[in-house]
Coordinates of C-alpha atoms and ligand atoms in Angstrom, one line a residue:
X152 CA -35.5 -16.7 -77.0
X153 CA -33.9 -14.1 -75.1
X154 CA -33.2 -16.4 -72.1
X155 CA -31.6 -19.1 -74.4
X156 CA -29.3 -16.4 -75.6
X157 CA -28.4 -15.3 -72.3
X158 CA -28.3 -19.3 -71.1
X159 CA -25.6 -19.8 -74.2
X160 CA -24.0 -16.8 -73.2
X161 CA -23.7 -17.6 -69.6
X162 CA -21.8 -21.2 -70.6
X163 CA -19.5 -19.5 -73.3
X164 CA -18.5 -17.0 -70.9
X165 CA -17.7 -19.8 -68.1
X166 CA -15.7 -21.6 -70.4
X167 CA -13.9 -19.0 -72.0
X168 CA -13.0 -17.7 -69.0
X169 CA -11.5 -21.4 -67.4
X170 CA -10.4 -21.8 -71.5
X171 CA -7.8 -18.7 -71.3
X172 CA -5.7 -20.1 -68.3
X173 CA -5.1 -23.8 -70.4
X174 CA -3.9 -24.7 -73.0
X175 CA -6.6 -26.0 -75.2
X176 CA -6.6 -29.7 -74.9
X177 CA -7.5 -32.3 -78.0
X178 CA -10.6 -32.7 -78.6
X179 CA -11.9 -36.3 -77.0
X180 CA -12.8 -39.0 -79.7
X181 CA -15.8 -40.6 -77.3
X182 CA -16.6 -44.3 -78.7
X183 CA -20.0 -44.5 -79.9
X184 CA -22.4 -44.2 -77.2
X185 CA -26.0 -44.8 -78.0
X186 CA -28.6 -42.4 -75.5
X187 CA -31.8 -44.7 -76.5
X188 CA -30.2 -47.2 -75.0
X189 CA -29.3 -46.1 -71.7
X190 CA -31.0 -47.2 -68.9
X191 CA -33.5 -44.7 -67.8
X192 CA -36.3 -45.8 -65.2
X193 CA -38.9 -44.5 -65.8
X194 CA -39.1 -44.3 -69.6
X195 CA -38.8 -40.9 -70.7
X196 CA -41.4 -39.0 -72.9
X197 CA -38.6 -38.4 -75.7
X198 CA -35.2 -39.3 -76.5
X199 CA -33.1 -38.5 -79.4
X200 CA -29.4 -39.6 -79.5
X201 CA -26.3 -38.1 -81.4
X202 CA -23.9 -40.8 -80.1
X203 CA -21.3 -39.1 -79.0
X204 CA -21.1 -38.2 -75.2
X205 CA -20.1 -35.7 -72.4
X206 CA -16.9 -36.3 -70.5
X207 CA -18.2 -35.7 -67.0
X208 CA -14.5 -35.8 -65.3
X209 CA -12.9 -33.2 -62.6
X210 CA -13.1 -30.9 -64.8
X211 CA -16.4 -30.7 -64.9
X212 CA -18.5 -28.1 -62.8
X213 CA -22.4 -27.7 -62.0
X214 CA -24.4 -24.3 -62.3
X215 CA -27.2 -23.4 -61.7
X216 CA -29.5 -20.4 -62.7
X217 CA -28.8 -17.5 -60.1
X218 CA -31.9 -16.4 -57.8
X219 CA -34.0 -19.2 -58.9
X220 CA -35.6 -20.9 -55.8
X221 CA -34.6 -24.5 -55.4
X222 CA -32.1 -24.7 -58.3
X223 CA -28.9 -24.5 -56.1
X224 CA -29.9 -27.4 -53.8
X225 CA -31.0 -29.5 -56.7
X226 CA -27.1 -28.6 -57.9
X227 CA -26.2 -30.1 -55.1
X228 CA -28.1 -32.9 -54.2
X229 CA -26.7 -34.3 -57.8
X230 CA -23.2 -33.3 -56.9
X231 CA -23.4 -35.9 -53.7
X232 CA -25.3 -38.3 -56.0
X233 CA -22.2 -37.8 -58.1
X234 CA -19.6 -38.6 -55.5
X235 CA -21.3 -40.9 -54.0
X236 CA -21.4 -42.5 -56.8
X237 CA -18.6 -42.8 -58.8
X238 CA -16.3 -40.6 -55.8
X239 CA -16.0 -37.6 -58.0
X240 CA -15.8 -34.5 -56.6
X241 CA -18.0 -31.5 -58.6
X242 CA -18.4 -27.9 -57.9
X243 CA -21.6 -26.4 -57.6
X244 CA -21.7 -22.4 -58.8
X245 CA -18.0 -21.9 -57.6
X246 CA -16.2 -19.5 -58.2
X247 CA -12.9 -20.3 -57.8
X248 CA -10.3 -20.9 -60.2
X249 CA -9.5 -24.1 -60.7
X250 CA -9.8 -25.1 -64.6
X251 CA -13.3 -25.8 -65.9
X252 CA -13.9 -27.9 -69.1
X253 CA -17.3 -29.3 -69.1
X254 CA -20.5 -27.6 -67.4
X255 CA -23.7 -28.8 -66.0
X256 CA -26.4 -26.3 -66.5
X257 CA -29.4 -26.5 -64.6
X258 CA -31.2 -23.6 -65.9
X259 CA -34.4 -22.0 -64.8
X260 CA -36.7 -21.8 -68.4
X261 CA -39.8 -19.9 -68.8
X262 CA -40.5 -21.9 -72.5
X263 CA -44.2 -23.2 -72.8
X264 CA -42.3 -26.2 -74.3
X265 CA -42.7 -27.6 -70.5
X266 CA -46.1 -27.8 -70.0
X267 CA -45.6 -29.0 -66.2
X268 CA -44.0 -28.2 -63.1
X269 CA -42.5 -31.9 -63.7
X270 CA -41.5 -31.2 -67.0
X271 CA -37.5 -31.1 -67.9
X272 CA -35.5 -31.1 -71.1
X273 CA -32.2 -32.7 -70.9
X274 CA -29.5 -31.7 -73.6
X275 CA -26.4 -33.3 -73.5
X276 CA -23.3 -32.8 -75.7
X277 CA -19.5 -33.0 -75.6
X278 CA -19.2 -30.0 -73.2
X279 CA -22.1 -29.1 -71.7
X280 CA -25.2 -30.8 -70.0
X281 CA -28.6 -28.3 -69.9
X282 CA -30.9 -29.4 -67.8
X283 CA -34.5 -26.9 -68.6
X284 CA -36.8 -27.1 -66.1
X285 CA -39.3 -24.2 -65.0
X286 CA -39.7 -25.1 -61.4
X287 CA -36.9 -26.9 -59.4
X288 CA -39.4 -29.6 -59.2
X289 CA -38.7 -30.5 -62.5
X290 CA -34.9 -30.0 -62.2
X291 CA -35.3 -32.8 -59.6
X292 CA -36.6 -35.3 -61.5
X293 CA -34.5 -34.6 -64.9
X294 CA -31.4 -34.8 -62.3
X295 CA -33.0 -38.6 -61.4
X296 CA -32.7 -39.0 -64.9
X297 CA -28.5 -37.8 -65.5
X298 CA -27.9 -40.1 -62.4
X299 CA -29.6 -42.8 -63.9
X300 CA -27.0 -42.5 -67.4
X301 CA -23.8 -41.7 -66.0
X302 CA -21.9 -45.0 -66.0
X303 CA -20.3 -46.9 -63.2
X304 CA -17.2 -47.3 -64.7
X305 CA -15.0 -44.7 -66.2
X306 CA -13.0 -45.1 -69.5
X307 CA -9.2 -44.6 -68.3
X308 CA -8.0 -44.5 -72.0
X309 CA -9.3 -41.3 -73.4
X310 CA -7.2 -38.6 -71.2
X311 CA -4.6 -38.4 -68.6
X312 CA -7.9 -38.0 -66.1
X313 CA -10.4 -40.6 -66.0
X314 CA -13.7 -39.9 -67.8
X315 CA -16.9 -41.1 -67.2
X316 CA -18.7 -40.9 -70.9
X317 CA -23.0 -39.7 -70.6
X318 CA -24.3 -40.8 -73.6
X319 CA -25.6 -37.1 -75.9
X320 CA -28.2 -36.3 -77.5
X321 CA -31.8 -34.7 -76.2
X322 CA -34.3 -36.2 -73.6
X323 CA -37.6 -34.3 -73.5
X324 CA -39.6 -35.5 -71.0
X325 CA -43.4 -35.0 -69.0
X326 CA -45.0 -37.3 -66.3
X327 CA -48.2 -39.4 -67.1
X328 CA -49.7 -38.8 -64.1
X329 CA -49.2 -35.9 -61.4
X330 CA -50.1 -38.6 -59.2
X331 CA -47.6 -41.4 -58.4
X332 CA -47.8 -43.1 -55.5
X333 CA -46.8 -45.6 -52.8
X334 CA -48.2 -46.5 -49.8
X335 CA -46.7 -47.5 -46.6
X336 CA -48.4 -49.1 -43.9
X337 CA -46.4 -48.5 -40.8
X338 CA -49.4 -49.3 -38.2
X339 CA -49.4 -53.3 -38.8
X340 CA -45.6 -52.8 -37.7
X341 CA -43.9 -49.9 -37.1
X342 CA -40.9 -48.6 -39.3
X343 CA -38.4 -46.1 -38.1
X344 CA -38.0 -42.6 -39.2
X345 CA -34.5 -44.2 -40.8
X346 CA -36.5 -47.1 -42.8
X347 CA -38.9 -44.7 -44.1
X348 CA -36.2 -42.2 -45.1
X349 CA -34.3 -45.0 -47.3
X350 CA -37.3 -45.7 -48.9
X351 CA -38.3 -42.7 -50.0
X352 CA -35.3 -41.7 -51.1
X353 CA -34.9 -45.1 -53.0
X354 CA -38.8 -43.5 -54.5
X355 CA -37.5 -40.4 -55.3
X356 CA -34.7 -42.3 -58.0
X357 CA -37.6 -43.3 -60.1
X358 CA -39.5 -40.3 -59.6
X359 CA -42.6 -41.1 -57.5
X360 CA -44.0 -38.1 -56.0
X361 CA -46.2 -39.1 -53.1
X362 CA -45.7 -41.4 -49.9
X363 CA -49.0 -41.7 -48.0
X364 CA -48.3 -43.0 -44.5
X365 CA -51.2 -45.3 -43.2
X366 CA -51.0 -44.2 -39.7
X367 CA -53.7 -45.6 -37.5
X368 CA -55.5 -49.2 -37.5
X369 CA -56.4 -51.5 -35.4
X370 CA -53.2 -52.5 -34.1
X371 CA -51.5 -49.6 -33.6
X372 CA -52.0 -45.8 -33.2
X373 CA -48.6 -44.2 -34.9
X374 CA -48.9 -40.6 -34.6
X375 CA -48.6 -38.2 -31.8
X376 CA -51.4 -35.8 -31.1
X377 CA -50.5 -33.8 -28.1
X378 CA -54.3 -33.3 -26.9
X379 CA -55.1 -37.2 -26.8
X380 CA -51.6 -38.4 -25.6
X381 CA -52.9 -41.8 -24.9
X382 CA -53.6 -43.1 -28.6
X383 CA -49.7 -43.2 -28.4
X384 CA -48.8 -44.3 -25.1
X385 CA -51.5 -47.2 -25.3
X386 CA -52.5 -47.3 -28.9
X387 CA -48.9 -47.5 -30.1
X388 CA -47.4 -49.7 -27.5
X389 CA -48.7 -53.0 -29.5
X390 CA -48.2 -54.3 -33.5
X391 CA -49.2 -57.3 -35.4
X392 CA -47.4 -60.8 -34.0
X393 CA -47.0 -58.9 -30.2
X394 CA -44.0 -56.9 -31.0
X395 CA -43.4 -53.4 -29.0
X396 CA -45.0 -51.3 -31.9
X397 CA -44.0 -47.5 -31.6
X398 CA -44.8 -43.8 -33.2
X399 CA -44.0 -40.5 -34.5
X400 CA -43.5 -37.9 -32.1
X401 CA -44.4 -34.4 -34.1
X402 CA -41.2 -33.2 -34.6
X403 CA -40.3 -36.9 -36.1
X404 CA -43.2 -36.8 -38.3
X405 CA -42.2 -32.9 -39.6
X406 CA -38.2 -34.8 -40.5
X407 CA -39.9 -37.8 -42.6
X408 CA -42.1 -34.5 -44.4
X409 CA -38.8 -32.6 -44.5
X410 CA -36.9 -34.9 -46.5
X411 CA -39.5 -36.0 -48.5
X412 CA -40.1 -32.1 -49.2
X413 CA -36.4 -31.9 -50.1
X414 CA -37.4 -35.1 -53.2
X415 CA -40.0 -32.8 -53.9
X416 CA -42.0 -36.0 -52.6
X417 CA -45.7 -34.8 -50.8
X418 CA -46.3 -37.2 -47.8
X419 CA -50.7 -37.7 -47.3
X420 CA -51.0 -38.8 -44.2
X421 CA -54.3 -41.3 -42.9
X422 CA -55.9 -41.9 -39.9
X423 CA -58.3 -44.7 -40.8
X424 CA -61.7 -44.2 -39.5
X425 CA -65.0 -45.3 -38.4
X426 CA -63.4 -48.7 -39.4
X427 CA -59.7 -50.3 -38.5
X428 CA -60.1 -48.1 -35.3
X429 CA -59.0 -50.7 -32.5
X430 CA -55.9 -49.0 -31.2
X431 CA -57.7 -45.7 -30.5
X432 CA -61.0 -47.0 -28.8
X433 CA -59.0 -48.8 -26.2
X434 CA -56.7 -45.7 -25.9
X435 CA -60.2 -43.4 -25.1
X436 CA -63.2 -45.8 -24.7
X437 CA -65.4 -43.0 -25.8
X438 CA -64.9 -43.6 -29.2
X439 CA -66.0 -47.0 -29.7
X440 CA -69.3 -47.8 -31.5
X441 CA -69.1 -51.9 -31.9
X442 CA -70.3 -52.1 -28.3
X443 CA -67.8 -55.4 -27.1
X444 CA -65.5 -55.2 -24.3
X445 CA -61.8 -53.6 -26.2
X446 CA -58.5 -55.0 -25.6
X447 CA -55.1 -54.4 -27.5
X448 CA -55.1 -56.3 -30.8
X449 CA -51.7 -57.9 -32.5
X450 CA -54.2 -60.0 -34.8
X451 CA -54.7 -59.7 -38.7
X452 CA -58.4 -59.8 -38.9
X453 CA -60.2 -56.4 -40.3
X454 CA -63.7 -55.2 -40.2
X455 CA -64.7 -55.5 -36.3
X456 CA -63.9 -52.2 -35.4
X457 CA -65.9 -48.6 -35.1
X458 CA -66.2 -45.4 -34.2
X459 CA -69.5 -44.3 -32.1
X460 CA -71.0 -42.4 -35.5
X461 CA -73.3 -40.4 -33.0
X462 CA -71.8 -38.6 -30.7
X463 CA -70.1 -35.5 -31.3
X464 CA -67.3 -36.0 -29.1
X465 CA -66.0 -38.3 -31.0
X466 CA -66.3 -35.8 -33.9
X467 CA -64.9 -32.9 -31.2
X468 CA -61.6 -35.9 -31.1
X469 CA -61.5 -36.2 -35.4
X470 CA -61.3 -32.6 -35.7
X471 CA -58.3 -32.1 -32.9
X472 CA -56.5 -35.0 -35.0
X473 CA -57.0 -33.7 -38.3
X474 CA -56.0 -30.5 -37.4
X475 CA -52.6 -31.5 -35.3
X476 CA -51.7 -33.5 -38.4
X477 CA -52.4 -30.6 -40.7
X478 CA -51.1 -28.2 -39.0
X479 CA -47.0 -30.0 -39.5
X480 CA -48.6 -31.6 -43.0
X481 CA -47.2 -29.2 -46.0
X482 CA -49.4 -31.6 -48.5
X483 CA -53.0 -30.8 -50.1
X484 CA -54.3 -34.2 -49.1
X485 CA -55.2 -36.1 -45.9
X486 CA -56.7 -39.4 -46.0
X487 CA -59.6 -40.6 -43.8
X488 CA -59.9 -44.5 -44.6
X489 CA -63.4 -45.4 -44.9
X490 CA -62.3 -49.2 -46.1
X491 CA -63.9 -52.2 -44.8
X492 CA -66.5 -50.3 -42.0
X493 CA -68.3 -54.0 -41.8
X494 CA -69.7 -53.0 -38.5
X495 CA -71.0 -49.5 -38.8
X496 CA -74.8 -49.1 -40.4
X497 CA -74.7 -48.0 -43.9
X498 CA -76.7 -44.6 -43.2
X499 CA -73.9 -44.1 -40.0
X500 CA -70.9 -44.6 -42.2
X501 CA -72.7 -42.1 -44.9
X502 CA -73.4 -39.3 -42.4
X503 CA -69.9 -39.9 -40.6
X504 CA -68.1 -39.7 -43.9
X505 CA -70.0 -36.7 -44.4
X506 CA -68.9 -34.9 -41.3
X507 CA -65.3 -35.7 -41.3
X508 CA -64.9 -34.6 -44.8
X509 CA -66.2 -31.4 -43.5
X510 CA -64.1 -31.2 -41.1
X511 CA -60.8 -32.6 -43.5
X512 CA -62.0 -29.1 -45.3
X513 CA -62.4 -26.9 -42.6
X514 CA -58.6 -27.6 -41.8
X515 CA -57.5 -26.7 -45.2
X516 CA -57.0 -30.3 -47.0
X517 CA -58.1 -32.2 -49.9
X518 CA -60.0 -35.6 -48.6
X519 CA -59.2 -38.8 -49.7
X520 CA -60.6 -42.2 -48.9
X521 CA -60.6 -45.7 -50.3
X522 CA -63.4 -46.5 -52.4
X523 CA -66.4 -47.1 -50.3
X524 CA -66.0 -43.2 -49.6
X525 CA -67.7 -42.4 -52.9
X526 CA -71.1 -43.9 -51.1
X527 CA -71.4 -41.1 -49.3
X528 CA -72.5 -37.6 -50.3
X529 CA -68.9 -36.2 -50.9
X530 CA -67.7 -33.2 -53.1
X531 CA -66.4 -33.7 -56.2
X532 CA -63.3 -32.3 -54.8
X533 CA -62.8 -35.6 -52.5
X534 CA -61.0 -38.5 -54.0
X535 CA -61.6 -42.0 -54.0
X536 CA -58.7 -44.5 -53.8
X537 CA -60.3 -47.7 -55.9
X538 CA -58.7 -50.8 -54.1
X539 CA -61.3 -53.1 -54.7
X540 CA -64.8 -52.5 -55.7
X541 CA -65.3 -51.3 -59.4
X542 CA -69.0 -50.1 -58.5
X543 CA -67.9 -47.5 -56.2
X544 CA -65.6 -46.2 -59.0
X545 CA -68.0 -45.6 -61.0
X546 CA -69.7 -43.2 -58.3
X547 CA -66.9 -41.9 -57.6
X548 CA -66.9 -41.0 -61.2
X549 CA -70.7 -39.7 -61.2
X550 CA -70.1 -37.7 -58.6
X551 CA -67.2 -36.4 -60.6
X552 CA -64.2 -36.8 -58.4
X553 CA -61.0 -38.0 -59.4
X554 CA -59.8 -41.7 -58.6
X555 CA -56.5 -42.8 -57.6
X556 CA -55.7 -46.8 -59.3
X557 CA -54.6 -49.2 -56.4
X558 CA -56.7 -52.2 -57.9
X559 CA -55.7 -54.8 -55.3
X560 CA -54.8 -57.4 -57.7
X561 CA -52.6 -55.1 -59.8
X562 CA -51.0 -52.7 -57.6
X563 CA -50.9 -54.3 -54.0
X564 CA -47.2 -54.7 -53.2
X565 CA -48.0 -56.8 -50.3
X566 CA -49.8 -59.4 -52.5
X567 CA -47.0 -62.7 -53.0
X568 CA -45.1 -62.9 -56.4
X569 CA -45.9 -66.3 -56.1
X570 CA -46.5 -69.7 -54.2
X571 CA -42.6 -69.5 -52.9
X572 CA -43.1 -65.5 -51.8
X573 CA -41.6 -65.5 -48.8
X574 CA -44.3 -62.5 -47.2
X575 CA -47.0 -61.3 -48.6
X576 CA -50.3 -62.7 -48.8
X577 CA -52.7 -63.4 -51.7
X578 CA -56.2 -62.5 -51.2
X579 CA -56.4 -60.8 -54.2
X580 CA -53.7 -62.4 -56.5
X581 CA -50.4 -63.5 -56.9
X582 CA -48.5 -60.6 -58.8
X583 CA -45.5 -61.6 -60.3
X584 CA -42.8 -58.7 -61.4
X585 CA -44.7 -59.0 -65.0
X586 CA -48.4 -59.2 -63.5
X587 CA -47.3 -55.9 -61.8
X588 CA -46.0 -54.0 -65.1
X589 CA -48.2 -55.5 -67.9
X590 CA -51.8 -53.5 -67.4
X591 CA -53.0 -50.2 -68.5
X592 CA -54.3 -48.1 -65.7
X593 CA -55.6 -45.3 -68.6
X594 CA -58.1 -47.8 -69.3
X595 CA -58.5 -50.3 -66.6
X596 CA -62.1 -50.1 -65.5
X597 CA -63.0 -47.7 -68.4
X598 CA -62.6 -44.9 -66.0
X599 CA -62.3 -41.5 -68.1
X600 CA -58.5 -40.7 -68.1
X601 CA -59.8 -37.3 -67.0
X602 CA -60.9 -38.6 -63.8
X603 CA -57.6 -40.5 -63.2
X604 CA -55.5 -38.2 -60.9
X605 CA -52.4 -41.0 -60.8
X606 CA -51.3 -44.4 -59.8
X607 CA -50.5 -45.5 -56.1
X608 CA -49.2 -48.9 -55.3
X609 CA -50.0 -49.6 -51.5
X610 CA -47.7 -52.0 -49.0
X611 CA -49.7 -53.1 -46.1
X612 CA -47.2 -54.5 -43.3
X613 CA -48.8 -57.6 -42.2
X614 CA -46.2 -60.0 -42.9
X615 CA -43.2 -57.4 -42.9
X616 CA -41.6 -56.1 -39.9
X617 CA -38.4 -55.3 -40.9
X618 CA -37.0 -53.1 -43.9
X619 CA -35.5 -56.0 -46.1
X620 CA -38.7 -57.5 -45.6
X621 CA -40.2 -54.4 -46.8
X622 CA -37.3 -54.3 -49.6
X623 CA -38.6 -57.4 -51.0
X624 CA -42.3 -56.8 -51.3
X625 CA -41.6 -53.3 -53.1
X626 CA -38.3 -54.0 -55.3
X627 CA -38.6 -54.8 -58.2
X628 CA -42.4 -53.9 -58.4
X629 CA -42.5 -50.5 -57.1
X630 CA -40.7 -49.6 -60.2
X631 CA -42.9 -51.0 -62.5
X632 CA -45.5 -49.0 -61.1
X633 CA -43.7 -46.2 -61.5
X634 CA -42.9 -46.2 -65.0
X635 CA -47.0 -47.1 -65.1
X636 CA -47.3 -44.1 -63.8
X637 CA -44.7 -41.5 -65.6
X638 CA -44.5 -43.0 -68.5
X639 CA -46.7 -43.1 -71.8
X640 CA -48.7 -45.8 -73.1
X641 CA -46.8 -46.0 -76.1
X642 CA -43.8 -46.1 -74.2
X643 CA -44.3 -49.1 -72.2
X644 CA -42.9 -52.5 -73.8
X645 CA -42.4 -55.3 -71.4
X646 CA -39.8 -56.7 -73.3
X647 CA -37.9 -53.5 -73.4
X648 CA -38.5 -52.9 -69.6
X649 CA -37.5 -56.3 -69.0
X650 CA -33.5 -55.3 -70.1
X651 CA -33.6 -51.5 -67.9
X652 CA -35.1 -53.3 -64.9
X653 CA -32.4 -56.1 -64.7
X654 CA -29.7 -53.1 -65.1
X655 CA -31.1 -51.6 -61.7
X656 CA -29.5 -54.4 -60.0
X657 CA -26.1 -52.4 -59.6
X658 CA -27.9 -49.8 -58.1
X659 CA -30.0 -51.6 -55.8
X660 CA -27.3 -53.4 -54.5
X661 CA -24.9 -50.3 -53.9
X662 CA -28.5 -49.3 -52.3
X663 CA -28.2 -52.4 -50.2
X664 CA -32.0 -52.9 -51.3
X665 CA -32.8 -56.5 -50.5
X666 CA -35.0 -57.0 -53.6
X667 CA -36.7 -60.2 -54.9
X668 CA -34.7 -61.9 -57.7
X669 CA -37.4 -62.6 -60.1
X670 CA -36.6 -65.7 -62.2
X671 CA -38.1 -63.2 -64.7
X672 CA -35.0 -61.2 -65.1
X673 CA -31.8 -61.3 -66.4
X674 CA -30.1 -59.1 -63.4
X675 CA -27.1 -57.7 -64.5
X676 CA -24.3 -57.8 -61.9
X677 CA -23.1 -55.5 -60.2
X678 CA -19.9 -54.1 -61.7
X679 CA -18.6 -51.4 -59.6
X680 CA -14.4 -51.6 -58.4
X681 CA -14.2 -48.3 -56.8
X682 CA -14.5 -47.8 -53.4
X683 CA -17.7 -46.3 -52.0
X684 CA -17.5 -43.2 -49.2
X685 CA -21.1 -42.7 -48.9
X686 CA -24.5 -44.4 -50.4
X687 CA -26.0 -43.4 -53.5
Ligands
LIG980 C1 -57.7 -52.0 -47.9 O1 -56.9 -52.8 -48.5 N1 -58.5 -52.4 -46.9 C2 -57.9 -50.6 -48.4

């Protein structure tokens, strides 16, 4: 209570003091604007329109709560979303003089209304936006959200300046899930530190929280660890199709977590192991357990690969990787693999998976693996990534550890849309834009929503080398997935989707995303006449 009063207070005084050197202007007669109707990706929890709207103009200033961590630069990461947008220039906490109208609040609430660090409450009326959040976590994805609503176009008829009318009225709004994922595979080809910024940043619009980097396979080592320099010098040299391959140096690997960091976006590194463990055996020799001769591999066969299970050097070599990666890895989580070990011995792969976890803890991180982890004797703590087999699930369940839903033939982004995809592959289905949306991962598998720690839709590289390619196996899906993931049950409606989805197309082509035109969608064109300085 007392911090709403001194919230109000705060924007009265602001005003009043920019008021007094004006004269008052008229009051703006908005045309009817309807908020439910605006095209929010994700769906949010709550929405409650008043149709009038905000004048966002350049009169118009951002604040933000003073001393609360984070708040400034979420302030002004939407003031360059702004510009870049519509080239409007906004102040953030300034305290110069020119006139100030309209305020964006972005105010630091203690309320127990927002029951999450995600959690935000948008309010949005004639002359001021307030933005509640408790953490600046949650100011970051309500931002996502004010982005998403403030039009392309302004309306040059209602003052001298041009306006750009945000829809009012209340959003009130909650993740799903804590958990919402993608997954990148840069070891079947490599992406660049630039490719990988784009798409996380393209993520971060529709508020997916995690990128988990699948660093190490058979083809390619991707990761530089400083006491076993040649998984990168010879385990990164090669990719699938013969291409020169490549890898994070440290300090590379620490800018990808940086500006992921900055989305308030956790990046979960794996090194995949005893299986899909090529690349390193013919960097050190040592490590191999399948006992053939090792060469380089640009192929796109799995399963022929091992670690030796049973020496502990090879163990001695796990724990100086975990702990290099750890060491520059903010995250709680580091991923081990475990998928498709077709030629290690069941009781090998249970009493390896049982050591590394050990050692995943001893350096301070959560384990996860895919789902033939849960055959092993892991901690309840561990989590099990269910790509494929519904029976490991379900130990994963009975040994009470939490699951994260990448059912191949749901969630796979590298699975074809269809028989005309043009990458992708189709092992486990074809998923068209509406196969991808239309499922219910609360009850998919009859796992106990309790156990569900969040959604993750993986992109295996394969077929894609290049980031268009990778553009068009993840956009459109990657936002279905992640209003699976944000938004409630009863808030998913394909045919409402449908409509907000073929509205991102102005975005994604000011993005200069290269995603696949479902015949499924109505794509609205883009519309925009100004000029652009800088992407969105
Ligand atoms: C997997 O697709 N092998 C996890």
């Amino acid at each position: 209570m007392k911090k709403g009063y001194q919230l109000l207070t705060t924007i009265f005084l602001i005003l009043l003091v920019f008021a007094c050197k004006e004269e008052p202007k008229p009051r703006i007669k908005f045309p009817t604007t309807d908020l439910s109707k605006a095209n929010m990706m994700p769906k949010p929890l709550k929405i409650v329109a008043t149709n009038n709207a905000f004048g966002l103009d350049r009169y118009t200033a951002i604040y933000t709560t003073k001393g609360a961590a984070g708040f400034e630069s979420v302030g002004n990461f939407l003031a360059k979303k702004i510009k870049s947008k519509i080239d409007l220039d906004i102040p953030v906490n300034s305290e110069s003089q020119e006139p100030v109208e309209r305020v964006i609040y972005i105010n630091q609430s203690d309320s127990l209304d927002l029951e999450t660090p995600e959690a935000y409450q948008l309010y949005i009326n004639q002359d001021s936006i307030i933005l509640n959040s408790n953490t600046a976590e949650g100011a970051f994805r309500g931002i996502q959200t004010l982005r998403q609503i403030i039009p392309e176009i302004s309306n040059d008829t209602l003052a001298e300046q041009k306006i750009w009318p945000v829809p009012s009225g209340k959003i009130i709004d909650n993740p799903n899930f804590e958990y919402r994922g993608s997954m990148l595979d840069v070891a079947r080809h490599f992406f660049s530190v630039k490719d990988v910024k784009k798409y996380i940043d393209l993520l971060s619009y529709y508020k997916i929280n995690v990128l988990h980097l699948h660093l190490s396979d058979d083809q390619g080592w991707r990761i530089e660890i400083k006491s076993w320099p040649k998984l990168t010098e010879v385990g990164g040299s090669t990719e699938v199709g013969g291409e020169a391959g490549g890898f994070y140096t440290q300090e590379d690997y620490k800018e990808i977590v940086a500006y992921a960091a900055e989305r308030y976006m956790t990046i979960i590194p794996e090194i995949d192991m005893p299986g899909h463990t090529n690349a390193a055996s013919v960097s050190y020799p040592f490590l191999n357990g399948n006992g053939k001769p090792l060469k380089l591999y640009e192929g796109m066969r799995v399963g022929f690969s091992t670690f030796d299970t049973k020496k502990d050097t090879v163990y001695s070599f796990i724990d100086d990787v975990v702990r290099e990666i750890s060491e520059i890895t903010p995250g709680p989580y580091f991923h081990i693999g475990g998928d498709e070990s077709h030629v290690t011995k069941k009781k090998d792969y249970i009493y390896f998976v049982n050591r590394v976890e050990k050692i995943v803890q001893k350096h301070g991180k959560r384990m996860i693996g895919w789902d033939e982890v849960a055959i092993a004797n892991v901690d309840s703590t561990s989590i099990s990534q269910w790509w494929a087999s519904e029976e490991n699930a379900k130990k994963a369940i009975k040994k009470g550890m939490k699951i994260i839903m990448s059912p191949a033939k749901k969630a796979y982004l590298d699975m074809e849309y269809d028989t005309l995809s043009k990458h992708g592959l189709h092992w486990a289905a074809y998923i068209p834009v509406d196969t991808a949306y239309v499922w219910t991962p609360e009850t998919f598998g009859n796992i106990p929503r309790k156990n569900i720690l969040g959604i993750e839709a993986p992109l295996w590289s394969e077929t894609i080398s290049n980031i268009d390619e990778l553009e068009y196996l993840a956009f459109p899906r990657i936002i279905g997935y992640s209003e699976l993931s944000w938004s409630t049950k009863e808030n998913r409606d394909w045919e409402d989707y449908k409509i907000r989805l073929a509205n991102q197309a102005p975005f994604l082509d000011r993005m200069d995303v290269k995603y696949y035109p479902s015949k499924l969608i109505d794509w609205k064109k883009s519309k925009h006449t100004y000029e652009i300085i800088e992407k969105d």
